[in-house]
Short mmCIF file of C-alpha atoms and ligand atoms in Angstrom, two decimals:
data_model
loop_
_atom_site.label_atom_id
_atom_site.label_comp_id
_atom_site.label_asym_id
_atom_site.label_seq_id
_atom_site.Cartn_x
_atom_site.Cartn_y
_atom_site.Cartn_z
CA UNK A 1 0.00 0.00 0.00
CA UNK A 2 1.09 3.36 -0.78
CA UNK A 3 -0.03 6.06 2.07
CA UNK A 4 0.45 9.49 2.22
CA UNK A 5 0.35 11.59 5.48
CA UNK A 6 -0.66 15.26 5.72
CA UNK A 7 1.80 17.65 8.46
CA UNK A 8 5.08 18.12 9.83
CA UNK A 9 5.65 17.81 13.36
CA UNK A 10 6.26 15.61 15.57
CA UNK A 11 2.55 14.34 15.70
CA UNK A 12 2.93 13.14 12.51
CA UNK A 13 6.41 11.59 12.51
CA UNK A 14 4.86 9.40 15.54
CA UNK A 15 1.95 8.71 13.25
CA UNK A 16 4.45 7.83 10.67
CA UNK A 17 6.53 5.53 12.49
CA UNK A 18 3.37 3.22 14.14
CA UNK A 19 1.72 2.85 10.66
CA UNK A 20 5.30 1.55 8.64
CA UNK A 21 4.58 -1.10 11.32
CA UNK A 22 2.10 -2.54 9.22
CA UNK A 23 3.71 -5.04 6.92
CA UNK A 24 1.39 -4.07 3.92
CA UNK A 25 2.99 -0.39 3.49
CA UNK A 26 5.03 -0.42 0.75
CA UNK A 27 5.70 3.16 0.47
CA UNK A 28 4.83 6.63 2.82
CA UNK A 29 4.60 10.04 2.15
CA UNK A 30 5.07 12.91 3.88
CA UNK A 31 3.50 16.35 3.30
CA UNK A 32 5.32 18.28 3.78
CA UNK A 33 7.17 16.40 6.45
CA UNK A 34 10.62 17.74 7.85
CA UNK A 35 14.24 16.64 8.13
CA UNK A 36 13.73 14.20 10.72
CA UNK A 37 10.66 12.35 9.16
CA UNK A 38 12.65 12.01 5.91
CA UNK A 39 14.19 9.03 7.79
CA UNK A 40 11.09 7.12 7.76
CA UNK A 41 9.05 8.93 4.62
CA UNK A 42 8.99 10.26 1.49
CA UNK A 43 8.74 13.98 2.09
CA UNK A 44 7.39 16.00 -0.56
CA UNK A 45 7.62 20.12 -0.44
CA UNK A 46 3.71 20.27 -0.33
CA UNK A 47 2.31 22.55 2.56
CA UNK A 48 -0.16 20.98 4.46
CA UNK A 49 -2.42 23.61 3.51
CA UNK A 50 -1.78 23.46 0.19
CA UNK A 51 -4.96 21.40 -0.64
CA UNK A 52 -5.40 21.51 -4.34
CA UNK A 53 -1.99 20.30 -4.71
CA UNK A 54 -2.45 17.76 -2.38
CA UNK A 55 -5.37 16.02 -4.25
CA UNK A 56 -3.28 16.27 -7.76
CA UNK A 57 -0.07 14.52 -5.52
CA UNK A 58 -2.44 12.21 -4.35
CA UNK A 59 -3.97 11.18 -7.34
CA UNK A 60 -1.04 11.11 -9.43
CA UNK A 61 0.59 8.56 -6.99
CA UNK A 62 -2.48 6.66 -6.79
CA UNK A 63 -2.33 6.61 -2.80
CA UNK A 64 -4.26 4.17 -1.56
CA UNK A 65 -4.67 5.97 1.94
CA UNK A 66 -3.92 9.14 3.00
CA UNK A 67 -4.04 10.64 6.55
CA UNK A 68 -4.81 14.27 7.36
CA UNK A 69 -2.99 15.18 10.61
CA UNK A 70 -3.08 18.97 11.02
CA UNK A 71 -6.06 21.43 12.07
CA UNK A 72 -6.23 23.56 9.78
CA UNK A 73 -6.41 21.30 6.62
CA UNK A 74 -9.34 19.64 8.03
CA UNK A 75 -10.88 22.77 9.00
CA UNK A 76 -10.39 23.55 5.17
CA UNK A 77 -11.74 20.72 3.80
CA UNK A 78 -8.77 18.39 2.92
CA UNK A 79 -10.44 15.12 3.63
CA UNK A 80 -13.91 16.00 1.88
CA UNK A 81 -11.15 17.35 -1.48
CA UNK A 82 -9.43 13.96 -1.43
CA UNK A 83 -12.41 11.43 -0.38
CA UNK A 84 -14.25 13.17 -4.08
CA UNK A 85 -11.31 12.38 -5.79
CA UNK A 86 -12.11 9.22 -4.60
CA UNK A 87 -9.01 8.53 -2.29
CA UNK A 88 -9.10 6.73 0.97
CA UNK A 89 -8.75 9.29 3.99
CA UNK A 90 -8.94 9.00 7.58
CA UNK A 91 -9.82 12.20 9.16
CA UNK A 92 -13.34 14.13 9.73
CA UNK A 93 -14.64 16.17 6.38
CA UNK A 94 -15.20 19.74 7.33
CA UNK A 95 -18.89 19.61 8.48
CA UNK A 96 -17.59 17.69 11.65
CA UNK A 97 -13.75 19.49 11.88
CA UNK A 98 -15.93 22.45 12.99
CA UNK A 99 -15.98 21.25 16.20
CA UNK A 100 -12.22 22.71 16.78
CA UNK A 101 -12.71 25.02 14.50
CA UNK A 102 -15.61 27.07 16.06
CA UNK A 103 -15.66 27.40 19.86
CA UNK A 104 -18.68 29.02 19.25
CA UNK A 105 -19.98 25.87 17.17
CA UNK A 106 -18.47 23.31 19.99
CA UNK A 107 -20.02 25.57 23.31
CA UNK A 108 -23.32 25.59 21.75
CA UNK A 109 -23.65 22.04 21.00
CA UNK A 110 -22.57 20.95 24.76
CA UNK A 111 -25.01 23.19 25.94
CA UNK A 112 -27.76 22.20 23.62
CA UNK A 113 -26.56 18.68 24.31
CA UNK A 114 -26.16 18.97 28.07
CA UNK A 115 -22.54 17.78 27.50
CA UNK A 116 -20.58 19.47 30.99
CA UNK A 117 -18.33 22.31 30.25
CA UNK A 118 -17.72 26.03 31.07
CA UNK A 119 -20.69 28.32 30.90
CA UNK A 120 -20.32 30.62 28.40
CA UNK A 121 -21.37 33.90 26.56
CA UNK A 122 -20.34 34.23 22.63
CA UNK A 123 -20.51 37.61 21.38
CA UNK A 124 -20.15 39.03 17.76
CA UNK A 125 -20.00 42.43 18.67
CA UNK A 126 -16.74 44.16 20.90
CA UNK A 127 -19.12 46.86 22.55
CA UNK A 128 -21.25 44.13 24.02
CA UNK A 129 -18.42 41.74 24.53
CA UNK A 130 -16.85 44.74 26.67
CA UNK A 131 -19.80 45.53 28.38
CA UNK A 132 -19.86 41.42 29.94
CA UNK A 133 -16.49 41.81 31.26
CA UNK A 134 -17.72 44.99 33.00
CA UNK A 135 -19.28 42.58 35.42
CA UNK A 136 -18.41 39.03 35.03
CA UNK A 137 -16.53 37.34 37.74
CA UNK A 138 -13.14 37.53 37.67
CA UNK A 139 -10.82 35.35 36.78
CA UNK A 140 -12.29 34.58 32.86
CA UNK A 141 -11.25 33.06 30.13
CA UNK A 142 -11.38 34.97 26.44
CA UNK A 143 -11.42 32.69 23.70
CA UNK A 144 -10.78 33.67 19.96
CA UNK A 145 -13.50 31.53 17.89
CA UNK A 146 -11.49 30.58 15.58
CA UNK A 147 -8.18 28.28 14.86
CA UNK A 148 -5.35 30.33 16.53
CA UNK A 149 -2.06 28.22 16.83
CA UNK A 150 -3.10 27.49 20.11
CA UNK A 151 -3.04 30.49 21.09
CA UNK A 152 -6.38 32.05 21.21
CA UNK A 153 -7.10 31.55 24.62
CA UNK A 154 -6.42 34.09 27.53
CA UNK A 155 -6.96 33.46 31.22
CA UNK A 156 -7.91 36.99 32.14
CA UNK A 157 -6.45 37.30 35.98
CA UNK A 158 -8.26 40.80 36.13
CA UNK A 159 -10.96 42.73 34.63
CA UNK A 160 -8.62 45.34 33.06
CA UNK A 161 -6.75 41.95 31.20
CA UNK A 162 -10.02 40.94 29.85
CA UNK A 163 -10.91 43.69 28.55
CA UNK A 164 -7.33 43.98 26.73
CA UNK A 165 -8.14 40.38 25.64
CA UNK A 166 -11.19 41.42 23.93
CA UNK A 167 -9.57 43.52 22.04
CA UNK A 168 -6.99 42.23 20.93
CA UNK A 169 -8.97 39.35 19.55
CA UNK A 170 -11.67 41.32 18.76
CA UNK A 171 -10.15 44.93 18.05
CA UNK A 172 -6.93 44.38 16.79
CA UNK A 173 -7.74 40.92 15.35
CA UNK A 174 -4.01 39.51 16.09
CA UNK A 175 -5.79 36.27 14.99
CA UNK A 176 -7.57 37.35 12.12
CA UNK A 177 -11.09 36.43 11.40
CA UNK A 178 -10.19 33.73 13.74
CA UNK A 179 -11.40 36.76 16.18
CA UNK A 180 -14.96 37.77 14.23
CA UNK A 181 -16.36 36.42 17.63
CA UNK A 182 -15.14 35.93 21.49
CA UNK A 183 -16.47 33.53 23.67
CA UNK A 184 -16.31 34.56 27.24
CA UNK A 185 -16.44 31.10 30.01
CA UNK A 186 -16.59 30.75 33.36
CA UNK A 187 -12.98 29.84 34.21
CA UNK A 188 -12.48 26.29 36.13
CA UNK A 189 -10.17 24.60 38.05
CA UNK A 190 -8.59 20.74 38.44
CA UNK A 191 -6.48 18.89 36.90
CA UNK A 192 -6.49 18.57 33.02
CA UNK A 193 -6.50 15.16 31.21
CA UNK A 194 -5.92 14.55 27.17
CA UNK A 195 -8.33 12.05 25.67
CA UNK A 196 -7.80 11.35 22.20
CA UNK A 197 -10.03 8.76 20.72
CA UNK A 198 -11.20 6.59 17.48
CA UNK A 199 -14.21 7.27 16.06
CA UNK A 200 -16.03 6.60 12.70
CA UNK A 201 -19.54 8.04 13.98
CA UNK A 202 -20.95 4.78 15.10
CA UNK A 203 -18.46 3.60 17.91
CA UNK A 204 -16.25 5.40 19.93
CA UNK A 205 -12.90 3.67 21.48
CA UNK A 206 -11.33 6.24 23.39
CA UNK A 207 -7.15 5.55 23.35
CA UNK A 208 -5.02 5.63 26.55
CA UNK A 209 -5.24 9.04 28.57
CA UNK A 210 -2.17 11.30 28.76
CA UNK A 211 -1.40 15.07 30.37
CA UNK A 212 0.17 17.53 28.02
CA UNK A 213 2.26 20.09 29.61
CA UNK A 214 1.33 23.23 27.94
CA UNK A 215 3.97 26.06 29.56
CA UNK A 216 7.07 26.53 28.84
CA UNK A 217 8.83 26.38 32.10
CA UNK A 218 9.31 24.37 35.16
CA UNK A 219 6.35 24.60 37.73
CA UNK A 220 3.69 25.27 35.15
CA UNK A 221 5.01 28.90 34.85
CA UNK A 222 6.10 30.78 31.42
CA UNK A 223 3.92 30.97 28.47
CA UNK A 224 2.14 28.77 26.23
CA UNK A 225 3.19 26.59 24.41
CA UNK A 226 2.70 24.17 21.85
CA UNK A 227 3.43 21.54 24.79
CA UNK A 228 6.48 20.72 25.85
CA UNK A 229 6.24 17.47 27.36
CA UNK A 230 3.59 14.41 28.10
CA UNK A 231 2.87 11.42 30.16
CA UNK A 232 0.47 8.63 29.40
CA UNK A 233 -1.60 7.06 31.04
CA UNK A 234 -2.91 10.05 33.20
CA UNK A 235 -3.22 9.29 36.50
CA UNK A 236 -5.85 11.71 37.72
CA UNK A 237 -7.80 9.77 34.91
CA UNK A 238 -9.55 6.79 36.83
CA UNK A 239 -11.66 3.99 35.74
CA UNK A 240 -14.42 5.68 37.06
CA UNK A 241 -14.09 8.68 35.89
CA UNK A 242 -13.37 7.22 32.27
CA UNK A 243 -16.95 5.24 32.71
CA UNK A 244 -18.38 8.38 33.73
CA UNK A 245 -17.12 10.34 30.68
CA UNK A 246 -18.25 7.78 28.23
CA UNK A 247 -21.79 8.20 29.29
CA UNK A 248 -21.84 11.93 30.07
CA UNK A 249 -19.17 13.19 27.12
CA UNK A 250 -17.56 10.60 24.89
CA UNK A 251 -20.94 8.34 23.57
CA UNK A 252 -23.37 12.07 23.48
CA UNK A 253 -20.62 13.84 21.52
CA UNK A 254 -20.43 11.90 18.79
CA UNK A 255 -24.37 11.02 19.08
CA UNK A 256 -24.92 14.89 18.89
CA UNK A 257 -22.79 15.57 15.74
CA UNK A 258 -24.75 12.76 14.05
CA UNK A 259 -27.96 14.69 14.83
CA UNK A 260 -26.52 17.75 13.66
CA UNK A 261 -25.66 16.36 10.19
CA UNK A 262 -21.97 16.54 10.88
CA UNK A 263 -20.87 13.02 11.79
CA UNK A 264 -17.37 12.52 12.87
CA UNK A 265 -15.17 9.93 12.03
CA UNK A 266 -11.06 10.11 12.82
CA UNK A 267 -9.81 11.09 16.06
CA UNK A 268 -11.24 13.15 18.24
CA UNK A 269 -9.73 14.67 21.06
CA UNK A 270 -11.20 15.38 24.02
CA UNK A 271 -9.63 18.35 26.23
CA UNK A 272 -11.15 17.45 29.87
CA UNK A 273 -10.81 19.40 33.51
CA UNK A 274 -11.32 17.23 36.28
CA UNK A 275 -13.30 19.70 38.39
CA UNK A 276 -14.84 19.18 41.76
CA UNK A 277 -18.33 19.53 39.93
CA UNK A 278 -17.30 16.44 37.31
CA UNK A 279 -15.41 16.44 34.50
CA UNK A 280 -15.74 19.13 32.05
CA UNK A 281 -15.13 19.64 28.44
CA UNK A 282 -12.55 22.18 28.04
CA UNK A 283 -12.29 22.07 24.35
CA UNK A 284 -12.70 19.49 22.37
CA UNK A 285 -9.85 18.99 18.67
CA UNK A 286 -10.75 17.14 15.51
CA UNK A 287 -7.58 15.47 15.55
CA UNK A 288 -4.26 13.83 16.94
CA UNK A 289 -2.80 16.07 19.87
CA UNK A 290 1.14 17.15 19.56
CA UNK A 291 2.69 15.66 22.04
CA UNK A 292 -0.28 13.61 23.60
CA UNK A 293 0.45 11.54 19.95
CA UNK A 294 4.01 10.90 20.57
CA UNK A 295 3.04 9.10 23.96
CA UNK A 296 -0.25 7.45 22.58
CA UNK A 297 0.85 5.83 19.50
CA UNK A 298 4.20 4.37 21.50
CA UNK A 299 1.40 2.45 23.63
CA UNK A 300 -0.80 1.34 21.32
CA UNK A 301 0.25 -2.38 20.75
CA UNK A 302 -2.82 -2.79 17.54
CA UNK A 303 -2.03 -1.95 14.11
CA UNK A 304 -3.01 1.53 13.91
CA UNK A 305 -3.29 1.39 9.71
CA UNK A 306 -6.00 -1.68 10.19
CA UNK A 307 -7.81 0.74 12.61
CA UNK A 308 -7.56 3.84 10.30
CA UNK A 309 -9.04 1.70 7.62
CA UNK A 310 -11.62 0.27 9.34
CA UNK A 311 -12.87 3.63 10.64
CA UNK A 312 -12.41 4.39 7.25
CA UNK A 313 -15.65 1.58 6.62
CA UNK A 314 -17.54 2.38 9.68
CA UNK A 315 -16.56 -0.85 11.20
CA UNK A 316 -14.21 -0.03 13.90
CA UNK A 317 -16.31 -2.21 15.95
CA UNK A 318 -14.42 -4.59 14.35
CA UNK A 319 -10.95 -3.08 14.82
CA UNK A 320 -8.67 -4.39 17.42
CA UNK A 321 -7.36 -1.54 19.87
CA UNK A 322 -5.33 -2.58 22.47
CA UNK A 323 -2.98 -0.47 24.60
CA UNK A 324 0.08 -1.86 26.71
CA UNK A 325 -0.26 -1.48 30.37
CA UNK A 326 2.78 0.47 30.24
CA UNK A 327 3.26 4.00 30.75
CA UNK A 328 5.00 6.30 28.55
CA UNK A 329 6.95 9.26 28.85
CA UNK A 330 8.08 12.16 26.36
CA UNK A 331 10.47 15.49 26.51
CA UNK A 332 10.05 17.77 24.14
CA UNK A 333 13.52 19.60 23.68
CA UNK A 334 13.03 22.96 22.05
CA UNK A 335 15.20 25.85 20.85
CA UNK A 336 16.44 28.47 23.76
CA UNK A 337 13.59 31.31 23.79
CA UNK A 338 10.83 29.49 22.19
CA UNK A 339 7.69 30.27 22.19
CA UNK A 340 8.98 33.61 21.13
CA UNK A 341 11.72 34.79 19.61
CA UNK A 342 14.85 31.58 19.27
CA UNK A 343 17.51 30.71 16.88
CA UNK A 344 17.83 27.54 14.39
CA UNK A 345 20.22 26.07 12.09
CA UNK A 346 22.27 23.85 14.94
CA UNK A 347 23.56 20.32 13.86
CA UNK A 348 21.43 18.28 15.48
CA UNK A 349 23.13 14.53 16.94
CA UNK A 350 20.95 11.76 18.37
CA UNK A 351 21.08 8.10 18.48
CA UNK A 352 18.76 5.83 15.37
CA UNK A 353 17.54 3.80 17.56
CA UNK A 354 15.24 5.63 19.89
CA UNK A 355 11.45 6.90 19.59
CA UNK A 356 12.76 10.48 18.73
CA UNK A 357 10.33 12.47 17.14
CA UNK A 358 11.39 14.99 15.41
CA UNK A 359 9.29 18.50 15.04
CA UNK A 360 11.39 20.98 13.73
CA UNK A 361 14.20 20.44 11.32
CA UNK A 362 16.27 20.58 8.36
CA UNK A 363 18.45 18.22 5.81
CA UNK A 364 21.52 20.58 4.84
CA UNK A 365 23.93 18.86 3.11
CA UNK A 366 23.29 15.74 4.70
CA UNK A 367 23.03 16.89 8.04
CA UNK A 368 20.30 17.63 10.31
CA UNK A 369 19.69 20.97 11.73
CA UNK A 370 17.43 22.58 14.16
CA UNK A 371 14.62 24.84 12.02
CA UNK A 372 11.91 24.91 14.66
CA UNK A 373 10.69 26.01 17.89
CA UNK A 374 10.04 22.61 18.90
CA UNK A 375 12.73 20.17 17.70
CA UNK A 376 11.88 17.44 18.41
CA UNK A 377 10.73 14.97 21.11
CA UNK A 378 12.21 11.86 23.27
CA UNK A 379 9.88 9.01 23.97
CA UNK A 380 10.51 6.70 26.19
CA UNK A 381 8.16 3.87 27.87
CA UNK A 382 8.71 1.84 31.03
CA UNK A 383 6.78 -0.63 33.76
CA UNK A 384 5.89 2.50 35.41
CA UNK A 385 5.61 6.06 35.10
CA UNK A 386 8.49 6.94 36.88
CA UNK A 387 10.85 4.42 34.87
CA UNK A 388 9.47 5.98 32.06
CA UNK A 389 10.14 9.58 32.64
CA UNK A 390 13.52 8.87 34.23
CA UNK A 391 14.41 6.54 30.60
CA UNK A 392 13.51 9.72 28.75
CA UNK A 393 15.63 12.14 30.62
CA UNK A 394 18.64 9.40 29.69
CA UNK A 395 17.87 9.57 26.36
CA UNK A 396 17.68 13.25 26.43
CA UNK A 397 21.36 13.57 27.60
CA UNK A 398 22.67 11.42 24.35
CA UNK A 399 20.70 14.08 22.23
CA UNK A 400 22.53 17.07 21.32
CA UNK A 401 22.20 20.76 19.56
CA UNK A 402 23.31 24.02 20.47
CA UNK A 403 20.96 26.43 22.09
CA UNK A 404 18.63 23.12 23.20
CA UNK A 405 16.05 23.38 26.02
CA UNK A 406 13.71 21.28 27.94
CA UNK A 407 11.57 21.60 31.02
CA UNK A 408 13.10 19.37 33.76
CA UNK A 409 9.74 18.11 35.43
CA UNK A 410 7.67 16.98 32.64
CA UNK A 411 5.57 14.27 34.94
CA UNK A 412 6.48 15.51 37.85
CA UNK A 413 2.76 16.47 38.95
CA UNK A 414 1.32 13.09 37.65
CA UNK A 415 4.02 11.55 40.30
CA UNK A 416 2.52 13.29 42.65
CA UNK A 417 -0.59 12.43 42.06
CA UNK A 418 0.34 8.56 41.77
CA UNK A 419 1.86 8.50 45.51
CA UNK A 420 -1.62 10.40 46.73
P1 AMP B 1 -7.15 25.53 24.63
O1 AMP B 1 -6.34 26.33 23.65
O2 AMP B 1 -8.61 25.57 24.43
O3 AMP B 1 -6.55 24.15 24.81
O4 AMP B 1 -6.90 26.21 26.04
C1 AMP B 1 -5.61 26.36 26.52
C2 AMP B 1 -5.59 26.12 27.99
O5 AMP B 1 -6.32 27.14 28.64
C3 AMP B 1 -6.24 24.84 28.45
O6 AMP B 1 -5.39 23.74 28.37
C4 AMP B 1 -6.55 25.18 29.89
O7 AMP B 1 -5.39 25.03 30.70
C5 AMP B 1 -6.88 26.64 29.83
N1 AMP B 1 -8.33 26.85 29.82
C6 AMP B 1 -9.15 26.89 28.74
N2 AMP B 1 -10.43 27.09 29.12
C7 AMP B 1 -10.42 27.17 30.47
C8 AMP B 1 -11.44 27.38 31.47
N3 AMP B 1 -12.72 27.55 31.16
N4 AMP B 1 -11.04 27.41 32.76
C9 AMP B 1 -9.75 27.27 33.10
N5 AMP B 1 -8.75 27.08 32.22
C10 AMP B 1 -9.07 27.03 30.92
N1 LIG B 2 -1.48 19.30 22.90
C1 LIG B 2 -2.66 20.01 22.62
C2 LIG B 2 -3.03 20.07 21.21
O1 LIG B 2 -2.59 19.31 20.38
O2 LIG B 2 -3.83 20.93 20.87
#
């Protein structure tokens, strides 16, 4: 089989990796892919936005089955573009990828639903938006509407910050018509927990839990990031709490996008706070999480193709998804000063025979370089969480590039939690 994947992070290098496990693959693609992924793919300079020219690549390799990784593709439309050209795709068309790409769309269909999550206010207009924050309680959370590089959401500490929130989103539009309308939520507390599941609208098999860690220093402080670490399974995440969320968020969110036309088949992700009210629904994505993937994937011991196509014919009843008891560990190491401003270009030197999975980088003349924020990140798994996490920072210390850093205590909190 000849399959073509859609991205170039380290999401999709993980994706990359588990499906070449299947025997059948003959050959793999990468769109656009990056330096690091070249060791397991074909990468092709296509953007993954670029979705005209990913349909004419597609057809003119006669892929059998293509995988759309990325947000903003599916938000576009990539899967409904290549599924009428009559290729094989796993991913939700964009009827059902609005549900990350509309908070708006996703906060009114929990509430119409009764799916838990933040109460909310959406607004269209800045005046009025403004004139809720006047008297809201404080702290809120402002949320741009649209896709925003995970960054359209500000915890507003103080009325004076959500106001500045609102317009920025809203007034300045630093996100573009990603900002045409805010949606203002009650802001909650507890632990958070990644769920990423398989779907294909009928059944829902939700994978192993993990817990992203979204700042960019140690002790939760800095700012947001992409994530720059991750730990599966989450152990805040219980067996009762997972029953409870199959019944209460899991089963009616995919029953509610089948009654609003807009079934959803792929992986959806479900963003959950573990509040002292139940969990919530903090947001939910239409796809693979970066990093949650590059700790998922490691643990899933079924053939992640076979599922893919299955879900692809609305039989993933019939799919096989098993996960290793194990637990999994990964460190993202990133280039000094990310998330803003941070230098690239370093020789990058690793070993080829470790889960690395690389985010950010270049082939120059052979060589690989850093060319991201994120560069890439070290997987490791072990009996237990803790052998885990302490296996990745080894592996970390054989990795080297100039200007390299990494947040010391990724699953530090989730050890914590364990020994409660
Ligand atoms: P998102 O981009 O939707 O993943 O949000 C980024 C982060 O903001 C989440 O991971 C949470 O930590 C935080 N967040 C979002 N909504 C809320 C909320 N209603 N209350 C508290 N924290 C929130
Ligand atoms: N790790 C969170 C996300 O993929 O959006």
């Amino acid at each position: 089989m000849k399959v073509m994947v859609v991205g170039g992070g380290g999401r999709e290098h993980a994706i990359i990796k588990k499906i070449k496990e299947n025997g059948k693959v003959e050959e793999i693609f990468a769109l656009p892919g990056n330096g690091g992924i070249a060791a397991d793919a074909t990468c092709v300079d296509i953007g993954a936005k670029d979705i005209d020219k990913i349909v004419d690549f597609a057809v003119e390799k006669a892929i059998d089955f293509a995988v759309v990784a990325p947000d903003d593709p599916l938000v576009l439309g990539a899967v409904d573009a290549l599924k009428a050209k009559g290729i094989k795709t796993f991913g939700p068309d964009k009827k059902a990828a609005i549900i990350e790409g509309s908070k708006a769309f996703s906060k009114d269909l929990m509430k119409k639903y009764n799916i838990p999550t933040a109460s909310y206010e959406t607004f269209s207009d800045m005046e009025e938006a403004l004139a809720h924050v006047e008297s809201c309680p404080i702290p809120v959370v402002v949320k741009a509407d649209g896709l925003a590089l995970g960054k359209g959401v500000i915890i507003a500490e103080t009325r004076e910050a959500a106001k500045d929130a609102v317009v920025t989103i809203m007034g300045d539009k630093v996100f573009g018509d990603s900002g045409n309308k805010v949606v203002i939520e009650e802001f909650l507390t507890g632990p958070e927990v990644s769920v990423l599941s398989f779907t294909d609208g009928k059944t829902i098999v939700p994978m192993v839990s993990s817990m992203d860690h979204k700042r960019a220093l140690d002790g939760d402080k800095g700012l947001n990031t992409g994530g720059m670490g991750t730990v599966a399974p989450n152990p805040y995440y219980t067996d009762e709490i997972s029953k409870e969320c199959m019944e209460t968020i899991f089963k009616p969110t995919v029953e509610a996008m089948n009654k609003e036309g807009r079934s959803f088949s792929g992986c959806l992700y479900f963003g959950l706070m573990l509040t002292e009210k139940g969990p919530k629904v903090i947001e939910y994505n239409c796809r693979f999480g970066d990093p949650e993937t590059q700790v998922v994937l490691p643990l899933l011991e079924s053939d992640l193709l076979d599922i893919m196509l299955k879900i692809y014919d609305q039989e993933l009843d019939k799919a096989e998804v098993r996960f290793s008891e194990k637990s999994a560990a990964c460190v993202v190491m990133a280039s000094e000063g990310y998330p803003q401003k941070y230098e690239t270009g370093f020789e990058i030197t690793m070993p080829a025979d470790k889960n690395i999975y690389v985010a950010g980088a270049k082939l120059k003349e052979g060589k690989l370089i850093t060319g991201g924020g994120r560069v890439l990140g070290v997987t490791e798994m072990g009996k237990t969480l803790e052998e885990a996490i302490n296996k990745a920072y080894e592996t970390v210390k054989t990795v080297s590039f100039d200007n390299a850093y990494y947040r010391k205590d990724i699953g530090k909190r989730a050890l914590m939690a364990e020994r409660k």
